[in-house]
Amino acid sequence: MNNSRGYILWVDDEIEHLKPHILFLENKGYNLLKVNNGQDAIALVKKKYFDLILLDQSMPGMDGLEVLVELKKNRNSQLVIMITKTEDEWLMDEAITSQVEQLLFKPVNPNQIFMACKQALEKNKLGEQKATRDYLKDFQRINEKLRENLNPENWWTIYDNLIDWQLKFDQYKDIGLDSILQEQIQTCNKEFSLFIEKSYLNWLKIKERPNLSTDIVKRYVKPILNEDKKVCLLVVDCMRHDHFKSILPILESIFTVDVDFKFSLLPTATPYSRNSIFSGIFPDEMVKKYPQQAKDMQTNAPSLNQYEKIFLQDQLKKYNLQNKTIHYHKIWAVQEGKKFRNKIKDYLQKDILALVVNFVDILAHNSSQTALLKEMVPDETGYRSAVKSWFENSWLLEVLKELSQNNWTIVLTSDHGSIRVQNDVMVAADKGASSGVRYKYGRNLNTNKKNALIIKEPSRYRLPEFGPQPSYIIAKEDSYFVYPNDIHKYQNKFKNSFQHGGISMEEMMVPVAVMRSKKNDI
């Protein structure tokens, strides 16, 4: 009994005629109980647990659909396979909307019933077994790949593959390989940091480089405007690639989606990476062209992205697109988002919507400060789940549906991602140093170069030079900076929280999705 493959209740008014089918299932290892009417079935499921119910649709008294309603009231997750003589479409619709696992049509043979039961009861276990086999093969392949001379596209492929496994393991929570996957991601991030140290400076000098933050408008928005089509540049602050892939099925129900990628500028923080999207220039040039931006950064103003609309307007002028009408909107709260949604029709006459959404970034920052959010977002799985849940029920999804209906193209990207920090690293700095957890700038900055990129000549990295003897330190992998006299304070506040500003796959490699209305496909 304990070795049973499952406990099945078969409900059919002609159950005695199904003896060969029942014997076949019992020989395959299933335990069966049988009743010949719906009332007895309902009474029985209130007393006993059944893994699966085989339910005839056409029975005297209560028919199968009526019985199904009562079964679901008793246990909504109850697995039910319905068997019917009729092929009427209305019945198919009823069965589908009533969450029937399968709908089989009579006559059914024993093998057909067995395969249906096996699929219903064992698909999760079989999926886990396949995922385990496939990941162990991929584990070896990725490790071998790390020994090669990888280019940016290779790194994106590896990162994208690792995220697919994270999403797969979210689905199969009991697979037991999460820790191995996390260790492999850490290994990849060590190699990725070396890759960035070797490659990043060269990217700043050459035209044949991977997409950087500065290239988004030129390479993705400008071609759409040149075709006289309407475009929404949607920047979801701090959105990681795994967040994007978790909501991709929802987006694909509305749009035709082409996914590319870019590297965030260093440091992977708003004043550098996001402002560069809108300005199309590197941070050193930006502070020279816009002195007020330099002043804000030097004085740590409350907002370091106040001029994004001006940046975008000036960038479009450079491409002779100054005649295009723009509406820029930054949304940091739900009520503001709902107001924007309610007024969306007012903006449809514009050529460009530039929309910045701060929810994901706020979630990352607040998760290190609020006990409740620490419970809700304890790890990457929780973070993905929170972002997906927000998006599914958000004003933003309603806005995207409206834009799709009006034949807009969406360029969706992020300024940077974030990483869950684990490794505290001591840093020495003058009093005037910036307060970042993953990056700092100021005088006399010093830390272990094993854990951080130390920049003594900011101009080589196209970074602003503030004050005398300017320098930057940028954390690698999952490190975060602490001061010697405040170690425990920083550990308690930041360890295991999501931060950005440093060098990691999660922070630097973000998606760029061009999403076209499906109306274009008709």
Coordinates of N, CA and C in Angstrom, one line a residue, residues 166 170 173 178 182 240 242-243 363 367 373-386 420 422 496-498:
Q166 N 17.5 29.2 -12.8 CA 16.9 29.7 -11.6 C 15.4 29.7 -11.7
D170 N 12.8 27.5 -9.5 CA 11.6 28.1 -8.8 C 10.4 27.2 -9.0
K173 N 10.8 23.2 -6.6 CA 11.4 23.7 -5.4 C 12.2 22.7 -4.6
D178 N 19.7 24.0 -5.8 CA 19.8 25.4 -5.7 C 21.2 25.9 -5.2
Q182 N 23.8 28.3 -7.2 CA 24.3 29.5 -6.6 C 25.8 29.6 -6.6
R240 N 16.4 43.5 -13.2 CA 17.4 42.5 -13.6 C 16.8 41.6 -14.7
D242 N 16.6 38.4 -14.7 CA 15.7 37.4 -14.2 C 14.3 37.9 -14.0
H243 N 14.2 39.2 -13.5 CA 12.9 39.8 -13.4 C 12.2 39.9 -14.7
L363 N 11.9 48.6 -4.2 CA 11.8 47.3 -3.5 C 13.2 46.8 -3.0
S367 N 14.1 46.7 1.0 CA 14.2 45.3 1.5 C 15.4 45.2 2.6
L373 N 9.7 43.4 4.6 CA 10.2 43.2 3.2 C 11.4 42.2 3.2
K374 N 12.1 42.2 4.3 CA 13.2 41.2 4.4 C 12.6 39.8 4.4
E375 N 11.4 39.6 5.0 CA 10.7 38.3 5.0 C 10.2 38.0 3.7
M376 N 9.6 39.0 3.0 CA 9.0 38.8 1.7 C 10.0 38.6 0.6
V377 N 11.2 39.3 0.7 CA 12.2 39.2 -0.3 C 13.5 38.8 0.3
P378 N 13.6 37.5 0.7 CA 14.8 37.0 1.4 C 15.9 36.6 0.4
D379 N 15.5 36.4 -0.8 CA 16.5 35.9 -1.8 C 16.0 36.2 -3.2
E380 N 16.7 35.6 -4.2 CA 16.4 35.9 -5.6 C 15.0 35.4 -6.0
T381 N 14.7 34.2 -5.4 CA 13.3 33.7 -5.7 C 12.2 34.6 -5.2
G382 N 12.4 35.1 -4.0 CA 11.4 36.0 -3.4 C 11.4 37.3 -4.2
Y383 N 12.5 37.8 -4.6 CA 12.6 39.1 -5.4 C 11.9 38.9 -6.7
R384 N 12.1 37.8 -7.4 CA 11.4 37.6 -8.7 C 9.9 37.5 -8.5
S385 N 9.5 36.8 -7.5 CA 8.1 36.6 -7.2 C 7.4 37.9 -6.9
A386 N 8.1 38.8 -6.1 CA 7.5 40.1 -5.8 C 7.4 41.0 -7.0
R420 N 22.5 40.4 -4.5 CA 22.4 40.1 -3.1 C 23.8 40.1 -2.5
Q422 N 26.9 39.6 0.2 CA 27.2 38.7 1.2 C 28.5 39.0 1.9
N496 N 23.1 40.3 3.0 CA 21.9 39.6 2.4 C 20.9 40.5 1.8
S497 N 21.2 41.8 1.6 CA 20.3 42.7 0.9 C 20.7 42.9 -0.5
F498 N 19.8 43.5 -1.3 CA 20.0 43.7 -2.7 C 20.6 45.1 -2.9

